[in-house]
Short mmCIF file of N, CA and C in Angstrom, two decimals:
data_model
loop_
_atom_site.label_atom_id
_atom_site.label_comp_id
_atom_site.label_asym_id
_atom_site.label_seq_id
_atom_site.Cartn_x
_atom_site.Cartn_y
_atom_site.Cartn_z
N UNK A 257 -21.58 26.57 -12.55
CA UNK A 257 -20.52 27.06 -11.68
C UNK A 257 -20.52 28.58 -11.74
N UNK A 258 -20.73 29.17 -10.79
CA UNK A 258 -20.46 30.58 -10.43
C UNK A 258 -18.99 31.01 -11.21
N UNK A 259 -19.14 32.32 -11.70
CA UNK A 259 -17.99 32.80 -12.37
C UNK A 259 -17.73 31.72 -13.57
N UNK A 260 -17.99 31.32 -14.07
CA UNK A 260 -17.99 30.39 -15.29
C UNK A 260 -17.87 31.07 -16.44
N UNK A 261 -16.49 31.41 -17.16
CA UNK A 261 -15.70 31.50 -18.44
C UNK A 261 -15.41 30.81 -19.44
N UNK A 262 -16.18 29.66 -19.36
CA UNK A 262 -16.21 28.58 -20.52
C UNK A 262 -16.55 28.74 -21.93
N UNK A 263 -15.94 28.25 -22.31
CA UNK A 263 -16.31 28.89 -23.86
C UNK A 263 -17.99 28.50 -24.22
N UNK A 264 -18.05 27.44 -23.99
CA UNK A 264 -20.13 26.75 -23.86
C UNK A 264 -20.24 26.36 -22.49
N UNK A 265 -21.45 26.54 -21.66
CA UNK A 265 -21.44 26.46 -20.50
C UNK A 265 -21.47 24.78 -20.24
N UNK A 266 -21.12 24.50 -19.24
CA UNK A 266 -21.12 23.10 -18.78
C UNK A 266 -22.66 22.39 -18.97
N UNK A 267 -23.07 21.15 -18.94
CA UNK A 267 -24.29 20.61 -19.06
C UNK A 267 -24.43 19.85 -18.09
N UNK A 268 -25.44 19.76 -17.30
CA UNK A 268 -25.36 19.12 -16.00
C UNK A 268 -24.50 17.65 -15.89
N UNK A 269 -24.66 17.14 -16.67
CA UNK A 269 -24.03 15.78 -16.73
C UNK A 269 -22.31 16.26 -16.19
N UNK A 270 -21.96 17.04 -17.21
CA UNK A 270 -20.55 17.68 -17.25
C UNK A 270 -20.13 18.07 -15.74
N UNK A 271 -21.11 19.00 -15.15
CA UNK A 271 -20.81 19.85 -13.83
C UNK A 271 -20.77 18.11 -12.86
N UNK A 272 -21.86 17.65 -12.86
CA UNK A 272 -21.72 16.62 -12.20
C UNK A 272 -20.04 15.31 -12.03
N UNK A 273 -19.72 15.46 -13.02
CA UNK A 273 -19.03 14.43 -13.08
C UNK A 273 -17.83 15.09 -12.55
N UNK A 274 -17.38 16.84 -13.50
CA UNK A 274 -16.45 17.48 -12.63
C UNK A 274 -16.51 17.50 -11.11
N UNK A 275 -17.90 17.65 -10.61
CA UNK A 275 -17.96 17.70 -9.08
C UNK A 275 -17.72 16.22 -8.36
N UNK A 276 -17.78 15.19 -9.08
CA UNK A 276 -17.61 13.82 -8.75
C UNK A 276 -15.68 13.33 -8.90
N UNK A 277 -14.93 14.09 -9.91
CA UNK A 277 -14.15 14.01 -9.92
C UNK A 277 -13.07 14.46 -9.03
N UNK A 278 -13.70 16.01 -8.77
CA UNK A 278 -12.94 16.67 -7.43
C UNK A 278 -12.73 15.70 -5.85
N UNK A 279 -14.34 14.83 -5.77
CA UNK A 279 -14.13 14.35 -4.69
C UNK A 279 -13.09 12.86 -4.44
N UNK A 280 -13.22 12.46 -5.84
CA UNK A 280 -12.93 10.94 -6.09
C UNK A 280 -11.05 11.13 -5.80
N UNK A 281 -10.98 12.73 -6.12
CA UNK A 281 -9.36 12.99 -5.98
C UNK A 281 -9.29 13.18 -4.78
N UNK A 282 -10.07 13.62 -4.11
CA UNK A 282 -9.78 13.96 -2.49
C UNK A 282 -9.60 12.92 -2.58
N UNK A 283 -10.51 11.79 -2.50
CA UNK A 283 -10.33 10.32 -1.04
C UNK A 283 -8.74 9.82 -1.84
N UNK A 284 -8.18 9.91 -2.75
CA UNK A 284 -6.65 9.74 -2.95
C UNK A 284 -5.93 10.48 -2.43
N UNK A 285 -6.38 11.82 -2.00
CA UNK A 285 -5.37 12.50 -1.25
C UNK A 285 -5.07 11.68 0.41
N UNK A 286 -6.19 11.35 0.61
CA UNK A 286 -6.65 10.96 2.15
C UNK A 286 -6.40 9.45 2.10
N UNK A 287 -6.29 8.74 1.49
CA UNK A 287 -6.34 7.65 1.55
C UNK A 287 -4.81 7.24 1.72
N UNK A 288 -4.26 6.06 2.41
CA UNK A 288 -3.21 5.34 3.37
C UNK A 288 -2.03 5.81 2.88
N UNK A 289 -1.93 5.30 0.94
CA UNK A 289 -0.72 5.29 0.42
C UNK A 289 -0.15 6.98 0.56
N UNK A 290 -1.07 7.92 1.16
CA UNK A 290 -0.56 9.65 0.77
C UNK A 290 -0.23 9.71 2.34
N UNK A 291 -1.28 9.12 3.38
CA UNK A 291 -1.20 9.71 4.26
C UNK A 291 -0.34 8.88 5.33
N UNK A 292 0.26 7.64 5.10
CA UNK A 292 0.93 7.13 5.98
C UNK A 292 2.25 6.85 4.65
N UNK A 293 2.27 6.68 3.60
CA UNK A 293 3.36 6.88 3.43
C UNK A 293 4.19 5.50 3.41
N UNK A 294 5.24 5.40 2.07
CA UNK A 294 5.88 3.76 1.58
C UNK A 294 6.50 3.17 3.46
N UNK A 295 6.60 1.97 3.42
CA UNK A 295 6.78 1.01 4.33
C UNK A 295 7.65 0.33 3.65
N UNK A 296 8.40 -0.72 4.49
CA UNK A 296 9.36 -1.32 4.23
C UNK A 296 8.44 -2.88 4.14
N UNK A 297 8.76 -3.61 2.76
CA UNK A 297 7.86 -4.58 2.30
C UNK A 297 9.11 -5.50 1.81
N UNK A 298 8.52 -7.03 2.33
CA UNK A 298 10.16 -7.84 2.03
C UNK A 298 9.07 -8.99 1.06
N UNK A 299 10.18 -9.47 0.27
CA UNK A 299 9.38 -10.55 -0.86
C UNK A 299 10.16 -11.92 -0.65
N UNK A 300 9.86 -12.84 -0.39
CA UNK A 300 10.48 -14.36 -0.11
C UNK A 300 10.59 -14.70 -1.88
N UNK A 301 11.96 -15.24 -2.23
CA UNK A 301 11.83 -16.30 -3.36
C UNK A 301 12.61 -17.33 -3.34
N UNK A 302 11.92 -18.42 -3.53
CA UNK A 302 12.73 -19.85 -3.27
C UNK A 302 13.38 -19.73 -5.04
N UNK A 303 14.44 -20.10 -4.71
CA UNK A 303 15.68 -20.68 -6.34
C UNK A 303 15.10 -21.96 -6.68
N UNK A 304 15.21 -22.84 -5.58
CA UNK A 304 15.37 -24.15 -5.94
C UNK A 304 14.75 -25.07 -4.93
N UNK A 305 15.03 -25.92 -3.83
CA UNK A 305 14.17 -26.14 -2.94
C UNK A 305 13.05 -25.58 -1.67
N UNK A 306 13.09 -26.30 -0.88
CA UNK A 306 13.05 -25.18 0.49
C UNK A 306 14.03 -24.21 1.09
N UNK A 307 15.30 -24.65 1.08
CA UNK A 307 16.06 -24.38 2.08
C UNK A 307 17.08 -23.46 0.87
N UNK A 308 16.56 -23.00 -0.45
CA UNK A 308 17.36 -22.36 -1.28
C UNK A 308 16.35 -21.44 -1.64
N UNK A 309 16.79 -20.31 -1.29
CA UNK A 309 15.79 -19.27 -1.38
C UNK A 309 16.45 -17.79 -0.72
N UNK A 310 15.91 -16.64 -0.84
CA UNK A 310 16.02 -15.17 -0.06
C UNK A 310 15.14 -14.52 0.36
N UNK A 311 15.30 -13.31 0.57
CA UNK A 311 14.52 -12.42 1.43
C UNK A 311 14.94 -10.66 0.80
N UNK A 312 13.70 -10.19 0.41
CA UNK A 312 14.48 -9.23 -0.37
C UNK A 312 13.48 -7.58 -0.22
N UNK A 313 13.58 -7.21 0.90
CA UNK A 313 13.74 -6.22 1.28
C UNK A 313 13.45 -4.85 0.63
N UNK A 314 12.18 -4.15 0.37
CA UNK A 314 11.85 -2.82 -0.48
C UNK A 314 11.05 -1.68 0.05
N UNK A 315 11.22 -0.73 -0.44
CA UNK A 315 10.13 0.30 -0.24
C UNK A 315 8.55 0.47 -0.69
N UNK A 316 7.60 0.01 -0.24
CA UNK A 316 6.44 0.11 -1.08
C UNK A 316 5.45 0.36 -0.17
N UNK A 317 4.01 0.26 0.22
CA UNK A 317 3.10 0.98 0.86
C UNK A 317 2.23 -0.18 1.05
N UNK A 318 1.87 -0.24 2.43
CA UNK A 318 0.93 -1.28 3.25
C UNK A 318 0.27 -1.69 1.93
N UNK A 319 -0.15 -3.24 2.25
CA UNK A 319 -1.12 -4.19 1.52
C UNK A 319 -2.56 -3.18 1.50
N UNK A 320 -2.99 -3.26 2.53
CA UNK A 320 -4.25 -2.69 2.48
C UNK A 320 -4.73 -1.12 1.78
N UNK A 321 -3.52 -0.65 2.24
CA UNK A 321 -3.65 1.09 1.70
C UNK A 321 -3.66 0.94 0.32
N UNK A 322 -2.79 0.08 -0.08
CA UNK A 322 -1.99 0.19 -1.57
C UNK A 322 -3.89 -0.64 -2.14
N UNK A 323 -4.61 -1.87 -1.85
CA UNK A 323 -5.58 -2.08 -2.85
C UNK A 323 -6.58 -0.38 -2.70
N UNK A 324 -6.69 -0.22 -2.00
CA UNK A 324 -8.30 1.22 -1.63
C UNK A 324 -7.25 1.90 -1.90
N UNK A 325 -5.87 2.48 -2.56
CA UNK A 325 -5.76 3.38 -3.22
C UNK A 325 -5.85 2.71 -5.06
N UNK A 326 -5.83 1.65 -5.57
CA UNK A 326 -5.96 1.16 -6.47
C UNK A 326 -7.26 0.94 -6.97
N UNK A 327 -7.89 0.84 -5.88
CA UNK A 327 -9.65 0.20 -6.28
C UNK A 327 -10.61 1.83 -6.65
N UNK A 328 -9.87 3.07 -5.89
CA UNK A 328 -10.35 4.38 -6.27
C UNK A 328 -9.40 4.68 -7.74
N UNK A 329 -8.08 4.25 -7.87
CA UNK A 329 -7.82 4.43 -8.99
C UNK A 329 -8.28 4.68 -10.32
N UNK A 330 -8.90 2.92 -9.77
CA UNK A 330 -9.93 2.84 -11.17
C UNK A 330 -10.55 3.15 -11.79
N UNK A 331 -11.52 3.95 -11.13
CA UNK A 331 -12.99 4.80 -11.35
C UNK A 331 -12.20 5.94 -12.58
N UNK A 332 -10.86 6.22 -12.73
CA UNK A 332 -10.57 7.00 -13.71
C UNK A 332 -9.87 6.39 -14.55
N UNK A 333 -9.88 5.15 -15.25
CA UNK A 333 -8.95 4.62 -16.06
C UNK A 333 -10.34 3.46 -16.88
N UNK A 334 -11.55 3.41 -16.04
CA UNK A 334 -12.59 3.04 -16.65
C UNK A 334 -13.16 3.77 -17.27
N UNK A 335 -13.88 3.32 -18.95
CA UNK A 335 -14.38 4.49 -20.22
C UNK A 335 -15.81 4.41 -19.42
N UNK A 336 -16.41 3.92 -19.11
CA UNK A 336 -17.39 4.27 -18.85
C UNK A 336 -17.93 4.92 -17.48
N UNK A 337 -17.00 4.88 -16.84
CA UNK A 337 -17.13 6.10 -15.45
C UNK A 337 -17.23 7.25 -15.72
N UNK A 338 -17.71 8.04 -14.80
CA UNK A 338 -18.34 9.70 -15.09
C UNK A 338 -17.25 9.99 -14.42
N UNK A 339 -15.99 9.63 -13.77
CA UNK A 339 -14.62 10.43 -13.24
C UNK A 339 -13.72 10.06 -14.38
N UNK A 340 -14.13 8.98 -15.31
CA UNK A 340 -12.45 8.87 -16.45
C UNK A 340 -12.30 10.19 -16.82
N UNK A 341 -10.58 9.92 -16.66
CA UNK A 341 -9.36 10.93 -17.01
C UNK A 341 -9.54 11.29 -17.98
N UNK A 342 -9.67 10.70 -18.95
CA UNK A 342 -9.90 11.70 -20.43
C UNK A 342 -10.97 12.24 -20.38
N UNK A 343 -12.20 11.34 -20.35
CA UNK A 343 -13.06 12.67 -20.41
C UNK A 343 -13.45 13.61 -19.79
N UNK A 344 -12.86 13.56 -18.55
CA UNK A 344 -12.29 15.09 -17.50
C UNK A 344 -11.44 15.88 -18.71
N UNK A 345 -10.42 15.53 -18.64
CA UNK A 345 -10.00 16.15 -19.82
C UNK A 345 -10.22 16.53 -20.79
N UNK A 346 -10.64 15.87 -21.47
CA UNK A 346 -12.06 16.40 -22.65
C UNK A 346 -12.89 17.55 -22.59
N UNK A 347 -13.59 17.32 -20.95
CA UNK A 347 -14.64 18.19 -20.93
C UNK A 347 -13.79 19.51 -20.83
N UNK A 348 -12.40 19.84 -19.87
CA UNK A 348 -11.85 20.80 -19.77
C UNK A 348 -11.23 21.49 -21.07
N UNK A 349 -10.86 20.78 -21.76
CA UNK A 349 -10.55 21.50 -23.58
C UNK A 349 -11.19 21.57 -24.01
N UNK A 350 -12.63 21.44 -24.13
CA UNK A 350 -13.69 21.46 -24.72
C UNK A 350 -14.60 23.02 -24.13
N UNK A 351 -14.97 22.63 -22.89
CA UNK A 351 -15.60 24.07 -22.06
C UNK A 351 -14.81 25.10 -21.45
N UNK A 352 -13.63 24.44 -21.27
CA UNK A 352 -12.72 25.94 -20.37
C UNK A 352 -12.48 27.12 -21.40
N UNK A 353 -12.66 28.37 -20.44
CA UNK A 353 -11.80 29.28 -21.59
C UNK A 353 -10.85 30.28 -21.04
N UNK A 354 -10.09 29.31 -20.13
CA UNK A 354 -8.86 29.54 -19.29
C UNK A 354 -7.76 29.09 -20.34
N UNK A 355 -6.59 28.99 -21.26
CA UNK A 355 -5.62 28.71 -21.76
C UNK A 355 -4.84 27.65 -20.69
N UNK A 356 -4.83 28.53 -19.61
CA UNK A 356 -3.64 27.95 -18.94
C UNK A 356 -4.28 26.36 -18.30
N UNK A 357 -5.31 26.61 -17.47
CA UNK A 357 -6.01 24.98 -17.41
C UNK A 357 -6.40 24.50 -18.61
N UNK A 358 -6.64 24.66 -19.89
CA UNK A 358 -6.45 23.76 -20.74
C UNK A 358 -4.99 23.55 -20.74
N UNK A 359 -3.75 24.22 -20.87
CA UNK A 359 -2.62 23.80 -21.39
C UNK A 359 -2.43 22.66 -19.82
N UNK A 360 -2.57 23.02 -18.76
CA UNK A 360 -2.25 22.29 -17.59
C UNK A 360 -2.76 20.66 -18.03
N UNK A 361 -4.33 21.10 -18.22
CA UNK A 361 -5.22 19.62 -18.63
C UNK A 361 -4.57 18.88 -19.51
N UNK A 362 -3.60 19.50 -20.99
CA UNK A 362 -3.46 18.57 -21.74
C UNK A 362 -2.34 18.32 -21.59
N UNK A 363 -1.47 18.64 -20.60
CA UNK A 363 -0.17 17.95 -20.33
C UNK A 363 0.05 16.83 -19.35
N UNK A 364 -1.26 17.12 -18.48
CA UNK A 364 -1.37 16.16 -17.70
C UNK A 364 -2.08 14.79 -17.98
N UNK A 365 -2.54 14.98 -19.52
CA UNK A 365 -3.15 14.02 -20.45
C UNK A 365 -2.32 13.06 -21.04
N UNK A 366 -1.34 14.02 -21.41
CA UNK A 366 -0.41 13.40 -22.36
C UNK A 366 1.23 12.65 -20.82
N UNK A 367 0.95 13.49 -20.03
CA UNK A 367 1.91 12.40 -18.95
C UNK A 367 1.11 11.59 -18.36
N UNK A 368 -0.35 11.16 -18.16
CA UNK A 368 -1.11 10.04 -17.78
C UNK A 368 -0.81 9.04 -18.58
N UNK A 369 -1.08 9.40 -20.52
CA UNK A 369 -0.76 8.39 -21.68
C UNK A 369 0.41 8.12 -21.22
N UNK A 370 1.39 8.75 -21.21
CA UNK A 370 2.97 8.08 -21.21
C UNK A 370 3.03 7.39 -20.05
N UNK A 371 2.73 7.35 -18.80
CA UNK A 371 2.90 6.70 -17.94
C UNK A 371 2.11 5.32 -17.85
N UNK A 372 0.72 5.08 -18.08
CA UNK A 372 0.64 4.16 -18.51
C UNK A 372 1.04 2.83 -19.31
N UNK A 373 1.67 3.69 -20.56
CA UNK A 373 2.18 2.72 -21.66
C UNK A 373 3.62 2.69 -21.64
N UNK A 374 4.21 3.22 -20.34
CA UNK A 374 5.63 2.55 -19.98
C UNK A 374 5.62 1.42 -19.31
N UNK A 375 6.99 1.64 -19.48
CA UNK A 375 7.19 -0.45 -18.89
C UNK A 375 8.63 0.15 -18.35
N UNK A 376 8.34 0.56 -16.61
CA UNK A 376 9.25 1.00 -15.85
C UNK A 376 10.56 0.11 -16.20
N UNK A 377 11.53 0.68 -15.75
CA UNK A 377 12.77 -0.01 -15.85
C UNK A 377 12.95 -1.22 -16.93
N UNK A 378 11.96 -1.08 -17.50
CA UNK A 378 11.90 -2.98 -18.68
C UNK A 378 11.99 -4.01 -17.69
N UNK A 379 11.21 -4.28 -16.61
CA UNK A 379 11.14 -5.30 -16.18
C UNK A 379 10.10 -6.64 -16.67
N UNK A 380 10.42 -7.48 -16.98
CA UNK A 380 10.13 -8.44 -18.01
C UNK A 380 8.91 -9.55 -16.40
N UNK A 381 8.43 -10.23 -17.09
CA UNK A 381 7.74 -11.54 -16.05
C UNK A 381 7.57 -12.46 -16.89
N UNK A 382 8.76 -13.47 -16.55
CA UNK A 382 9.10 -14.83 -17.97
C UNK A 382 9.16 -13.81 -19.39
N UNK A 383 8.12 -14.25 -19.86
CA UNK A 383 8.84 -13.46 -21.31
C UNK A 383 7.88 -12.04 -21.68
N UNK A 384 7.11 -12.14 -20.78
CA UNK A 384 6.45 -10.48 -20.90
C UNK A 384 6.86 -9.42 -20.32
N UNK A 385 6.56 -8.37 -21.46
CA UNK A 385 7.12 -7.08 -20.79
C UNK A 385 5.72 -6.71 -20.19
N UNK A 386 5.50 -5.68 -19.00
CA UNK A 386 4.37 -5.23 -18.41
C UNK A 386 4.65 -3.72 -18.48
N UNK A 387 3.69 -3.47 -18.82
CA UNK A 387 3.52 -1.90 -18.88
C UNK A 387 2.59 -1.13 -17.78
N UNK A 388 2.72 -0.39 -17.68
CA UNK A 388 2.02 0.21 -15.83
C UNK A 388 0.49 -0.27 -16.39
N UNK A 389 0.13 0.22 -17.43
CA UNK A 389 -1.60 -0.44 -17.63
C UNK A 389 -1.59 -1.21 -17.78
N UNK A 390 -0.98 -2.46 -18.33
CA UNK A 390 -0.99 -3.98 -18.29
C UNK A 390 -1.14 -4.79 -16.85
N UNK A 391 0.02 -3.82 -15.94
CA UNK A 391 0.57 -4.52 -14.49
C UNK A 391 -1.04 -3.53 -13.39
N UNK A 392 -1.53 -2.69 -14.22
CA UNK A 392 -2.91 -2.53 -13.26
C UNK A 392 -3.59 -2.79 -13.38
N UNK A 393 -3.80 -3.30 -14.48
CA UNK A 393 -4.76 -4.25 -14.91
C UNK A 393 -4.90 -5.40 -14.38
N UNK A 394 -3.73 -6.52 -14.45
CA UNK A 394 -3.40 -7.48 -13.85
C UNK A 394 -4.42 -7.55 -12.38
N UNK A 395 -3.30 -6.88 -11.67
CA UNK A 395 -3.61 -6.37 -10.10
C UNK A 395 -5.34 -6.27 -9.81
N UNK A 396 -5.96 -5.14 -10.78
CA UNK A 396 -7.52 -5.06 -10.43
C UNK A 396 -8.11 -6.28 -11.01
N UNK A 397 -7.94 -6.85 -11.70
CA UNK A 397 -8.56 -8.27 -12.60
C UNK A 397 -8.50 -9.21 -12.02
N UNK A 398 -7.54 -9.71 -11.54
CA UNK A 398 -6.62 -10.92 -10.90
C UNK A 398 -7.48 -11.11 -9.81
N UNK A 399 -7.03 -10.11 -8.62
CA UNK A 399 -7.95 -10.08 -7.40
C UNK A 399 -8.46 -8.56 -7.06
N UNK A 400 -7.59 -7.92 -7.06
CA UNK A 400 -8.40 -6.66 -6.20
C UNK A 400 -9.77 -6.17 -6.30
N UNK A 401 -10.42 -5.77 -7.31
CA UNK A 401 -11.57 -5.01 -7.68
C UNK A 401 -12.60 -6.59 -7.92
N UNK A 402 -12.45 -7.06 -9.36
CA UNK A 402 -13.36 -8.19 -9.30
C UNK A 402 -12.45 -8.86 -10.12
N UNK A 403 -12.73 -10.03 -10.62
CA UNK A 403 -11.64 -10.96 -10.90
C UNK A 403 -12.31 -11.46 -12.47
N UNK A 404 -11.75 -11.69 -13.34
CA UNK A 404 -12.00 -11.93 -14.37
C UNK A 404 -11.10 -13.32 -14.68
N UNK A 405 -11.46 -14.30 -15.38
CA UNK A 405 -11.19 -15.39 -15.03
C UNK A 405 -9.49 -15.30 -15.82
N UNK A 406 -9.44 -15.10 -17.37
CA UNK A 406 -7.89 -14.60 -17.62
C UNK A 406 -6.82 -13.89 -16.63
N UNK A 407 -7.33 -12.70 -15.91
CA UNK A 407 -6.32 -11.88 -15.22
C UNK A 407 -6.25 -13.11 -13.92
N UNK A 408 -6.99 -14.01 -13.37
CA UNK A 408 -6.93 -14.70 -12.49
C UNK A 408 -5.88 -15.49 -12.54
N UNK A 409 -6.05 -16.42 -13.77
CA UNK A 409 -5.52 -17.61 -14.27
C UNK A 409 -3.98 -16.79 -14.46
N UNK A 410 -3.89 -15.60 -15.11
CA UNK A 410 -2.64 -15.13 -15.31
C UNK A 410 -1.94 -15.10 -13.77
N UNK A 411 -2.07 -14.50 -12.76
CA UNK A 411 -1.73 -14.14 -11.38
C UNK A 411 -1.36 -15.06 -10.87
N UNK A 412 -2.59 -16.07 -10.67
CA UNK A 412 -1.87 -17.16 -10.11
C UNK A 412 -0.66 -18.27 -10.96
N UNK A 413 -0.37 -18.11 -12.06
CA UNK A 413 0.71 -18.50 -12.63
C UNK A 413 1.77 -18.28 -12.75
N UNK A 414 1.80 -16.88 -11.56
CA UNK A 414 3.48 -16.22 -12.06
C UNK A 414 3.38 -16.33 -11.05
N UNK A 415 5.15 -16.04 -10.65
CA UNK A 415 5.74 -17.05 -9.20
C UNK A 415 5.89 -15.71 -8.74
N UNK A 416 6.11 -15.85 -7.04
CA UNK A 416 6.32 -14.49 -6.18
C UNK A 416 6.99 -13.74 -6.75
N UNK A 417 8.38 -13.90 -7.01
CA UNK A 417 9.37 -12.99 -7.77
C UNK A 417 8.37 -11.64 -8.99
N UNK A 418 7.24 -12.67 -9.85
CA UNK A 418 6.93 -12.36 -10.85
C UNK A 418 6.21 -10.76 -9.95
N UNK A 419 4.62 -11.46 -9.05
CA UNK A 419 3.96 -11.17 -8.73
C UNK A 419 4.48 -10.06 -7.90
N UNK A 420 6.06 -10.12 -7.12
CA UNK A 420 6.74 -8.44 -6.59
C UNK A 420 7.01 -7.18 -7.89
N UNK A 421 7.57 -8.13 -8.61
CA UNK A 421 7.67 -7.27 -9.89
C UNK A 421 6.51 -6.08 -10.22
N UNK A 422 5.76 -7.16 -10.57
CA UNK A 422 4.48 -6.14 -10.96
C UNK A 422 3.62 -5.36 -10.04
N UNK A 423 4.01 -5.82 -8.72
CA UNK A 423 3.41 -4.79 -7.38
C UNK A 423 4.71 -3.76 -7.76
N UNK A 424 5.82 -4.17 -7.96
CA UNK A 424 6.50 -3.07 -8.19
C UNK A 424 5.95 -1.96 -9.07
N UNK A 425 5.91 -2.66 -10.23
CA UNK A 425 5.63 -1.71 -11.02
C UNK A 425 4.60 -0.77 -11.14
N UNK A 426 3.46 -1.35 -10.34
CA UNK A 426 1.80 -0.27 -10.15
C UNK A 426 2.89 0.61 -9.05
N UNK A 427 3.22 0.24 -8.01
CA UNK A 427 3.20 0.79 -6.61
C UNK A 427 4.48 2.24 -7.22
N UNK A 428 5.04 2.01 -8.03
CA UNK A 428 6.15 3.20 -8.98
C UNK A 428 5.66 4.25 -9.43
N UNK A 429 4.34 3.76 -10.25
CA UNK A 429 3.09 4.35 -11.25
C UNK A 429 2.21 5.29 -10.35
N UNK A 430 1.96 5.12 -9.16
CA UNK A 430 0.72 5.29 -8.68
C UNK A 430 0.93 7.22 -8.25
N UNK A 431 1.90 7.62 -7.96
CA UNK A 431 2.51 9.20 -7.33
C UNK A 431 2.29 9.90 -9.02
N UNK A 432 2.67 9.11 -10.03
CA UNK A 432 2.76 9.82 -11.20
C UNK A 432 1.21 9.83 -11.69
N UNK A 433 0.28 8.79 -11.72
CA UNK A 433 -0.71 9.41 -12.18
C UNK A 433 -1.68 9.83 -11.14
N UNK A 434 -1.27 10.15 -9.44
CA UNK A 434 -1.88 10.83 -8.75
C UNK A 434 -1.66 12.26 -9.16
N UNK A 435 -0.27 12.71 -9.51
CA UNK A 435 0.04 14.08 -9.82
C UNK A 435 -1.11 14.65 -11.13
N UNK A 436 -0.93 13.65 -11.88
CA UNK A 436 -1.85 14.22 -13.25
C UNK A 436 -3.55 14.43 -12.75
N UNK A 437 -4.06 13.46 -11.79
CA UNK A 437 -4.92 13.57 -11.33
C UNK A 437 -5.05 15.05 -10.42
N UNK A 438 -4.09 15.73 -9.65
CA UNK A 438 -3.89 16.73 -9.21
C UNK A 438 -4.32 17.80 -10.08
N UNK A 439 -3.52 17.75 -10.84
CA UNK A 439 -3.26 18.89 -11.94
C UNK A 439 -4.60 19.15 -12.32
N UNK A 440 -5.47 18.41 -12.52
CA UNK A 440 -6.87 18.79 -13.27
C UNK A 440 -8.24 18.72 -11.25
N UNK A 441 -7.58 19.23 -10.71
CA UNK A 441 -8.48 18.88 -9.13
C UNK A 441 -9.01 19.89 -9.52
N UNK A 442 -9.08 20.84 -9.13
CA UNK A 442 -9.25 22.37 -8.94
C UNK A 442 -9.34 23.35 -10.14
N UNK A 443 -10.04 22.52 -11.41
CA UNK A 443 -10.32 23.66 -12.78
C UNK A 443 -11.27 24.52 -11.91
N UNK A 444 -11.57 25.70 -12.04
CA UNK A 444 -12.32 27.03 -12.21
C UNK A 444 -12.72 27.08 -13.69
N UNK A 445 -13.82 26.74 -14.33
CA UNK A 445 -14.27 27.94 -15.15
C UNK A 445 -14.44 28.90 -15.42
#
């Protein structure tokens, strides 16, 4: 990188993955859930028979936008991708010798960790609590990305109610670790 102040210079692998990371953040900028913005999404749950049941009315972001902003998600929450968040992060506390994008990088490290390993509002599904990485996990396992036969078997066992819940809970998650993803777009060395 031109103008490069790093404390050790980047190693191609490094430059590469930073330059892979910048783009992987664009197509989240561009992609449905930023650019069209939450929709009004209603969830059916029957109580008891047919004819005992509701209709329950929320803010959340098209079916389709919401998986292709989840399925790019991923590529940074997987250890072995050349865009995971930490080791973006990593590489930036490690090679920058900017203070301030390291201090930016490791705050946006440490609000990625916390957001993950919350469990919005304590919303429970039967007797589990879900935590934003548990409930994205779910979501990419189950069906979205590829399906793993546990996250499957789990999904289809929890009843609509369950299954709004935990769309709740990614679709809450997703602005907060786009921001952290922000925060580290645009390092300069």
């Amino acid at each position: 990188m031109s103008g490069n102040t790093s404390l050790h210079p980047l190693s191609a692998d490094e430059e590469r993955s930073l330059r892979l990371f910048r783009k992987r953040v664009q197509d989240l900028r561009e992609c449905g859930v930023v650019t069209h913005g939450a929709v009004t999404l209603k969830v059916d749950f029957q109580f008891g028979g047919p004819l005992d049941g509701d209709s329950i009315p929320f803010k959340g972001f098209d079916r389709d936008h919401f998986r292709s902003a989840l399925s790019t998600l991923r590529q940074f929450l997987l250890n072995d991708d050349a865009v995971q968040f930490f080791k973006i992060c990593k590489t930036i506390r490690r090679r920058c010798g900017r203070s301030e994008l390291v201090a930016w990088s490791e705050y946006s490290r440490s609000f990625w960790k916390r957001t993950l390993e919350s469990a919005p509002m304590n919303f429970r599904v039967g007797s589990k609590l879900y935590t934003v990485k548990d409930a994205i996990d779910l979501v990419l396992y189950g069906f979205v990305a590829h399906t793993k036969a546990g996250s499957a078997d789990e999904w289809d066992s929890i009843s609509s109610g369950g299954k709004a819940t935990i769309y709740f809970i990614v679709q809450r998650s997703l602005f907060d670790l786009f921001y952290c993803l922000n925060l580290n777009h645009r390092p300069r060395f």
